[in-house]
Tab-separated table of C-alpha atoms in Angstrom:
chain	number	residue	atom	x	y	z
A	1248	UNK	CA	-24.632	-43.727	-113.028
A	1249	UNK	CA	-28.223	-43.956	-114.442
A	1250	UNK	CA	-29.675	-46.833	-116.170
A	1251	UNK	CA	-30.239	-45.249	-119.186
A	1252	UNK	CA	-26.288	-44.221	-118.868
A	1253	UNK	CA	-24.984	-47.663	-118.525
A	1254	UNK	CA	-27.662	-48.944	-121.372
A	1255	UNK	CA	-25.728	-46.606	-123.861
A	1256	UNK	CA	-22.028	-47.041	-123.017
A	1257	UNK	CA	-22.754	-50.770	-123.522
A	1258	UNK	CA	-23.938	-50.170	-126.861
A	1259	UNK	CA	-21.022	-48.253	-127.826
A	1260	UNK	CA	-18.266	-51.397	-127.141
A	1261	UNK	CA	-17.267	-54.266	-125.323
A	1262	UNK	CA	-17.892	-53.520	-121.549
A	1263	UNK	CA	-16.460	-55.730	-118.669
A	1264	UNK	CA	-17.687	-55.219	-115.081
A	1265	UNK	CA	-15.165	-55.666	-111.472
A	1266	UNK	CA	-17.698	-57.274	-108.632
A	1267	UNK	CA	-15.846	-56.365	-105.646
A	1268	UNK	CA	-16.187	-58.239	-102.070
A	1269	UNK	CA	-15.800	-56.558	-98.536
A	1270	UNK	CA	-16.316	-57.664	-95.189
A	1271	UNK	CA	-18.174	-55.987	-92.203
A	1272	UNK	CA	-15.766	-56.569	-89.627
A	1273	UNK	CA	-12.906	-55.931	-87.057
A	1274	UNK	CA	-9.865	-54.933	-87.931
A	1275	UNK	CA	-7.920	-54.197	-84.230
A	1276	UNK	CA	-8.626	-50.951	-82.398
A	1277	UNK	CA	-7.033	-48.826	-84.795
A	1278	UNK	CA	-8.681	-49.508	-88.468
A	1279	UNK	CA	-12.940	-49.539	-88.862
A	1280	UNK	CA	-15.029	-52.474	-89.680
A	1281	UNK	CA	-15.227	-51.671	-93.731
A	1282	UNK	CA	-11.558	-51.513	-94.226
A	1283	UNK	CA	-11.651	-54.767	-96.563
A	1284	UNK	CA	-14.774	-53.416	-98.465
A	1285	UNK	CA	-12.632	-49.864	-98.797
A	1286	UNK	CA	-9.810	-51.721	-99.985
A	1287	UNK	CA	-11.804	-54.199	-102.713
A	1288	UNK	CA	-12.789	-51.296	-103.768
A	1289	UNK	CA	-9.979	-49.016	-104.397
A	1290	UNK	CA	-8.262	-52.276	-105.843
A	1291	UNK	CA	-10.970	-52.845	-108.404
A	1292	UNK	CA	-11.453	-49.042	-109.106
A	1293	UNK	CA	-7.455	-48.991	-110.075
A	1294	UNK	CA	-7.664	-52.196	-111.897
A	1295	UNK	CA	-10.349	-51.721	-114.207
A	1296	UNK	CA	-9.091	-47.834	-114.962
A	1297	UNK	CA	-5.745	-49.521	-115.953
A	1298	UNK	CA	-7.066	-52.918	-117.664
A	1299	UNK	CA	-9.531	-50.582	-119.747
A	1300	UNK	CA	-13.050	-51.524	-121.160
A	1301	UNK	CA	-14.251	-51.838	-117.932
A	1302	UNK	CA	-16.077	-50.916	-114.586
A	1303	UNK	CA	-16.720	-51.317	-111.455
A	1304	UNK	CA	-20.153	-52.527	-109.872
A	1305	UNK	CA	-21.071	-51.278	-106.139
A	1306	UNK	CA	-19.019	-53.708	-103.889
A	1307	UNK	CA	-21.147	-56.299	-101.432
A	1308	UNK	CA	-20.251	-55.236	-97.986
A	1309	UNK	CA	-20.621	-58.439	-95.759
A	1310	UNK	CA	-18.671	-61.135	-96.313
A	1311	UNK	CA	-18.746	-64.752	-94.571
A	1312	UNK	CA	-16.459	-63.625	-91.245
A	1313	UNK	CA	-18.015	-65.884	-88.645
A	1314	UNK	CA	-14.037	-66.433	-87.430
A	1315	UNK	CA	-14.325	-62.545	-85.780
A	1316	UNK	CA	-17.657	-62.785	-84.586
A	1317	UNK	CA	-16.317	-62.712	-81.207
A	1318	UNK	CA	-15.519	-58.849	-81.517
A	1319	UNK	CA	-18.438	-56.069	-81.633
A	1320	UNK	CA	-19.775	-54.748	-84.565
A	1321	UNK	CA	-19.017	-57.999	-86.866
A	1322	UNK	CA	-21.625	-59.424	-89.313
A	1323	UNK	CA	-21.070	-62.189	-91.827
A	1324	UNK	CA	-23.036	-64.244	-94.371
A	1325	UNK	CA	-22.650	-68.326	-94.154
A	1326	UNK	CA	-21.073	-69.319	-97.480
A	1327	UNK	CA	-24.563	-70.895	-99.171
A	1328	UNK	CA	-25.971	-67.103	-98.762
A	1329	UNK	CA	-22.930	-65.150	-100.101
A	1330	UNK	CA	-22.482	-67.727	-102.801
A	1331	UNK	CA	-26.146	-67.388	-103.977
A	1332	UNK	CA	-25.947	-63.531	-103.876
A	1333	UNK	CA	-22.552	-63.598	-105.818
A	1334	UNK	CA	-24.164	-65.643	-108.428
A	1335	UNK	CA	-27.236	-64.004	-108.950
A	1336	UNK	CA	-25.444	-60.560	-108.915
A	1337	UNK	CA	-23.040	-62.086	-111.766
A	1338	UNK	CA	-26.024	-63.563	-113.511
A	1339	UNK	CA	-27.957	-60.411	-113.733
A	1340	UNK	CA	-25.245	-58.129	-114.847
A	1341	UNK	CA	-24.083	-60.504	-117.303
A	1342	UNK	CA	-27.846	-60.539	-118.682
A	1343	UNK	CA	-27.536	-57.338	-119.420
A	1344	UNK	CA	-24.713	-57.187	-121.747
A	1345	UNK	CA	-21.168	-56.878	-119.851
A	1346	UNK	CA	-18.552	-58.948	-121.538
A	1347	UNK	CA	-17.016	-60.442	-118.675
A	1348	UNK	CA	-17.187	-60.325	-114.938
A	1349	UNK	CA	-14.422	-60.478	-112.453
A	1350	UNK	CA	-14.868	-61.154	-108.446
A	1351	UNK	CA	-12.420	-59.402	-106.776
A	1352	UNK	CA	-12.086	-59.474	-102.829
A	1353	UNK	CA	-10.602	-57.613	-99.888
A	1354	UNK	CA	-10.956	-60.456	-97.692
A	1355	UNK	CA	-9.634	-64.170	-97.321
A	1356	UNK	CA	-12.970	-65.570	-95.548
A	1357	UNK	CA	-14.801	-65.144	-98.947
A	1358	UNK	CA	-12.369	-67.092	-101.231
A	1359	UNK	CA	-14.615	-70.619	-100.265
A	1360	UNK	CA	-17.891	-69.198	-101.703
A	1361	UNK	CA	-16.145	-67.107	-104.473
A	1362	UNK	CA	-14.721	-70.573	-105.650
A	1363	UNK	CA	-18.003	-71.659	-105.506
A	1364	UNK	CA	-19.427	-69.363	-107.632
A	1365	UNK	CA	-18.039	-71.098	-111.090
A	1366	UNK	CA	-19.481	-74.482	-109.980
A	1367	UNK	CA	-23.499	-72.635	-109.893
A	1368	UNK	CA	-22.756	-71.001	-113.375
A	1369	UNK	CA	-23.868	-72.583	-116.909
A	1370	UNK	CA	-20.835	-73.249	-118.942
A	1371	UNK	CA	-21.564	-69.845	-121.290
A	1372	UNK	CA	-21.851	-67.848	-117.710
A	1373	UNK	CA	-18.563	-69.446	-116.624
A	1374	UNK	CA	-16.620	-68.317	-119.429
A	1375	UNK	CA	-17.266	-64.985	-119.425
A	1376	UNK	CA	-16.491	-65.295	-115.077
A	1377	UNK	CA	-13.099	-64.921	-113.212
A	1378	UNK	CA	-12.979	-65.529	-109.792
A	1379	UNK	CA	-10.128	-64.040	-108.219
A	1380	UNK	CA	-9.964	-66.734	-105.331
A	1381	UNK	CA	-6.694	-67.396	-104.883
A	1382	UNK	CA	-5.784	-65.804	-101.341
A	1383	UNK	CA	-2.552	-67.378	-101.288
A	1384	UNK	CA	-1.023	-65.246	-104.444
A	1385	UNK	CA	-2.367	-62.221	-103.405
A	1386	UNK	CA	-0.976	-62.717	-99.550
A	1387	UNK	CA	2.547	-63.878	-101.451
A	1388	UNK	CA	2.441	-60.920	-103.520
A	1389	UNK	CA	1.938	-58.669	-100.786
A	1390	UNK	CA	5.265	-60.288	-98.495
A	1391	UNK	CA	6.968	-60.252	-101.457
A	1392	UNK	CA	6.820	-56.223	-101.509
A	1393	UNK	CA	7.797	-56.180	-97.906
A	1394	UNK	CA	10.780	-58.227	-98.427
A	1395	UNK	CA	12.488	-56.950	-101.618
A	1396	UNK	CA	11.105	-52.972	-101.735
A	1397	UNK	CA	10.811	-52.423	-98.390
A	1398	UNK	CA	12.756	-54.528	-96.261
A	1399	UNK	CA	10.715	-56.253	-93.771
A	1400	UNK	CA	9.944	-59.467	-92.414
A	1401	UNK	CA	6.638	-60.966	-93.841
A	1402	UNK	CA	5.724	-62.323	-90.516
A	1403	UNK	CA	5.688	-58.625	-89.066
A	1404	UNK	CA	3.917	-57.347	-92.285
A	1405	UNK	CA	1.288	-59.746	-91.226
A	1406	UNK	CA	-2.142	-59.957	-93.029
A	1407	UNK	CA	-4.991	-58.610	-90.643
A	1408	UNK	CA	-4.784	-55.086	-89.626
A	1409	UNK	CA	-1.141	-55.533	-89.452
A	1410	UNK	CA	1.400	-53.182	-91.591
A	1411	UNK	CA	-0.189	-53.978	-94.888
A	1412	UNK	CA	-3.839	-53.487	-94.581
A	1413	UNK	CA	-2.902	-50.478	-92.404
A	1414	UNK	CA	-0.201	-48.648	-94.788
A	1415	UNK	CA	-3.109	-49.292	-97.507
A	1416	UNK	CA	-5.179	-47.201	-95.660
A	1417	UNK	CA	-3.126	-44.841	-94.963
A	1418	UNK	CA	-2.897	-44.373	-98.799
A	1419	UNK	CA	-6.565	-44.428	-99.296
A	1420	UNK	CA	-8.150	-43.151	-96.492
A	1421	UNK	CA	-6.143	-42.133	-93.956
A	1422	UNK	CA	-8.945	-39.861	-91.461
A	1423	UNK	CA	-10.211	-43.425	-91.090
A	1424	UNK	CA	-6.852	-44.413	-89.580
A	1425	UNK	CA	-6.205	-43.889	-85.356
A	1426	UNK	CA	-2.326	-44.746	-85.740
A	1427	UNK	CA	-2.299	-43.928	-81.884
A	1428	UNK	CA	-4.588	-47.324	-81.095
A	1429	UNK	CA	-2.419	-49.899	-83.754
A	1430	UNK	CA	-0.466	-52.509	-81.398
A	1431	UNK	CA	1.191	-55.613	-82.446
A	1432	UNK	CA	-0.622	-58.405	-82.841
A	1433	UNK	CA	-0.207	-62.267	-83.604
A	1434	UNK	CA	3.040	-62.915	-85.070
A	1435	UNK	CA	4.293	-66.155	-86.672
A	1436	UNK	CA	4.243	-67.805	-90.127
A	1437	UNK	CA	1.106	-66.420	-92.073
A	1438	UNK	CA	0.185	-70.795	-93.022
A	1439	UNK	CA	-0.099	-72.118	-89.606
A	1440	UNK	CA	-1.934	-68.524	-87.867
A	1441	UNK	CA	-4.515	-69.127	-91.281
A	1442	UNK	CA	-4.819	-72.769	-90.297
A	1443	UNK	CA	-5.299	-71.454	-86.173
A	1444	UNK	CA	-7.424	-68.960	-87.380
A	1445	UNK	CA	-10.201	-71.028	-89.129
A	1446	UNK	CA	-10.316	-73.479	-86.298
A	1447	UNK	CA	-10.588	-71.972	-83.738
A	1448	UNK	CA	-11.240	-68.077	-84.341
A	1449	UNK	CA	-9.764	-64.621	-84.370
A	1450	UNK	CA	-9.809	-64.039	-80.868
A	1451	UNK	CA	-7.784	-67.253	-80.056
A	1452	UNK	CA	-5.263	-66.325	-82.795
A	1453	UNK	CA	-4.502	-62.695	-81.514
A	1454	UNK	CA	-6.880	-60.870	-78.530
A	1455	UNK	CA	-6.175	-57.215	-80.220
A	1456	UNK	CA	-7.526	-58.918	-83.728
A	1457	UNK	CA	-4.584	-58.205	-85.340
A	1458	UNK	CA	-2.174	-60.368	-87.345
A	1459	UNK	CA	1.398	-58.746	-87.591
A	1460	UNK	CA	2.657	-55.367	-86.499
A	1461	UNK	CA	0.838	-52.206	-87.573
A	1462	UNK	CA	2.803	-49.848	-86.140
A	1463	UNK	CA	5.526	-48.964	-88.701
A	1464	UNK	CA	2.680	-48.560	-91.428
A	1465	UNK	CA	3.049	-45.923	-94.163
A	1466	UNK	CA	1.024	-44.462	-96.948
A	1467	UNK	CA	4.211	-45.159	-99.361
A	1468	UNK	CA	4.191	-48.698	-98.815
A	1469	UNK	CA	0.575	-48.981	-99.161
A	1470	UNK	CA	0.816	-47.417	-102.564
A	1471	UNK	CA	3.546	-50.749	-103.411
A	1472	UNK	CA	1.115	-53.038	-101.910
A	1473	UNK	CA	-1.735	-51.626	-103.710
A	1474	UNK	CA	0.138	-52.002	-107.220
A	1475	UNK	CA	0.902	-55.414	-105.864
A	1476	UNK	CA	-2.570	-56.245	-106.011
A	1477	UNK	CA	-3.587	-54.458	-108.736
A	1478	UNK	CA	-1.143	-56.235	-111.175
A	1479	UNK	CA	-2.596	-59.654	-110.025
A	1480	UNK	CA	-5.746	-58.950	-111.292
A	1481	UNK	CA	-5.331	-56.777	-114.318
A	1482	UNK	CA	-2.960	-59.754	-115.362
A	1483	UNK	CA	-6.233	-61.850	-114.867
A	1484	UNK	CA	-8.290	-59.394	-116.350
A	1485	UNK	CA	-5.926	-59.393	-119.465
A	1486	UNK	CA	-5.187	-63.337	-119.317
A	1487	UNK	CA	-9.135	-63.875	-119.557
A	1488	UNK	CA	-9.579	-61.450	-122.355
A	1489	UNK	CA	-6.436	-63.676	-124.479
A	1490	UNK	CA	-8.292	-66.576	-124.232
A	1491	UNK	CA	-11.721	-65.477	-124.680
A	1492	UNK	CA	-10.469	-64.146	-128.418
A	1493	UNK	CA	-8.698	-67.283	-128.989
A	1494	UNK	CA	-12.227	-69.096	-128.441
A	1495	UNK	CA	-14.223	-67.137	-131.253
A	1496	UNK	CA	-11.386	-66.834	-133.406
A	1497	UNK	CA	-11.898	-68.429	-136.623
């Protein structure tokens, strides 16, 4: 889209934007190094086509992932530089007219400087800001698929590269799939490999890089976990919107 584009479809109504988050790292042998960005992105694109009124900015590819550095081809941001980019690329589209702004990420190691974000705004820029920072819900939202549609055990469904990053692939872009490379990973409860994982890094959690089992992955249930996801933050989306009229109602 053109600037002069943009300039005219926010003249003709209210116009919120989706910032979406990635991550430029591994994801096991079997899934590439942008598969959070891919999936921030196809989140956000579905979100803001069902929530209406709204679009979806170009998604900032490196996120803070110092915990994988120990596996090729990962690059991260420390939290002070991803916050400050976050805030000046909220600041800046905001300036410009957009209604509201929503952060939206593919990956957990973000959530610290997304949370962040709110504390740098002024209190008129913080309004019109959601941050959706809550890793936690979305994870929960995600097992909670795999145990009542689909039958599986949360702790197999994993979280990195294990079935549910990988079956949402397979629904989005599956030529960037090698299904013949996905072994099993790190298995346990998701709270104490997060809490193993921050400490003391990926590659002391699970060699392969992998948290759960990606082998029984499928393009159907990425499809349930994407809706998963994509409720979560049109409900936000919505939810912000409710109480944004209730403020400039007389």
């Amino acid at each position: 889209m053109s600037w002069t584009a943009l300039g005219e479809q926010l003249k003709q109504g209210p116009l919120d934007v989706i910032v979406p988050l990635g991550a430029l790292e591994q994801h096991g042998p079997h899934l590439p190094l942008d598969t959070d960005a891919l999936i921030a992105e196809a989140v956000s694109d579905r979100a803001a086509q069902t929530a209406g009124e709204c679009m979806v900015a170009p998604i900032i590819p490196v996120g803070a992932s110092h915990h994988h550095l120990a596996f090729p081809g990962t690059a991260s941001l420390s939290d002070g530089t991803l916050r400050s980019v976050m805030v000046e690329v909220i600041q800046t589209l905001l300036s410009h007219g957009f209604r509201g702004a929503y952060l939206v990420t593919g990956h957990a190691g973000n959530v610290g400087a997304m949370a962040a974000v709110m504390a740098e705004l002024d209190p008129t820029e913080r309004s019109r800001v959601v941050s959706f920072d809550d890793w936690p819900a979305q994870r929960d939202a995600v097992h909670r698929v795999a145990e009542d549609q689909l039958g599986l055990d949360r702790e197999l469904v994993g979280t990195h590269g294990g079935h549910f990053e990988t079956s949402i692939m397979l629904a989005i872009a599956p030529d960037r799939v090698d299904m013949a490379s996905a072994v099993a990973g790190h298995i346990g409860p998701a709270a104490s490999a997060s809490a193993k994982l921050r400490s003391e890094g990926m590659a002391a959690l699970s060699p392969v890089g992998i948290i759960g089992d990606p082998r029984q992955a499928t393009a159907d249930a990425g499809e349930s976990y994407l809706d998963a996801l994509v409720d979560l933050v049109v409900e936000g989306i919505e939810a912000h919107r409710h109480r944004s009229m209730q403020r400039v109602a007389p």
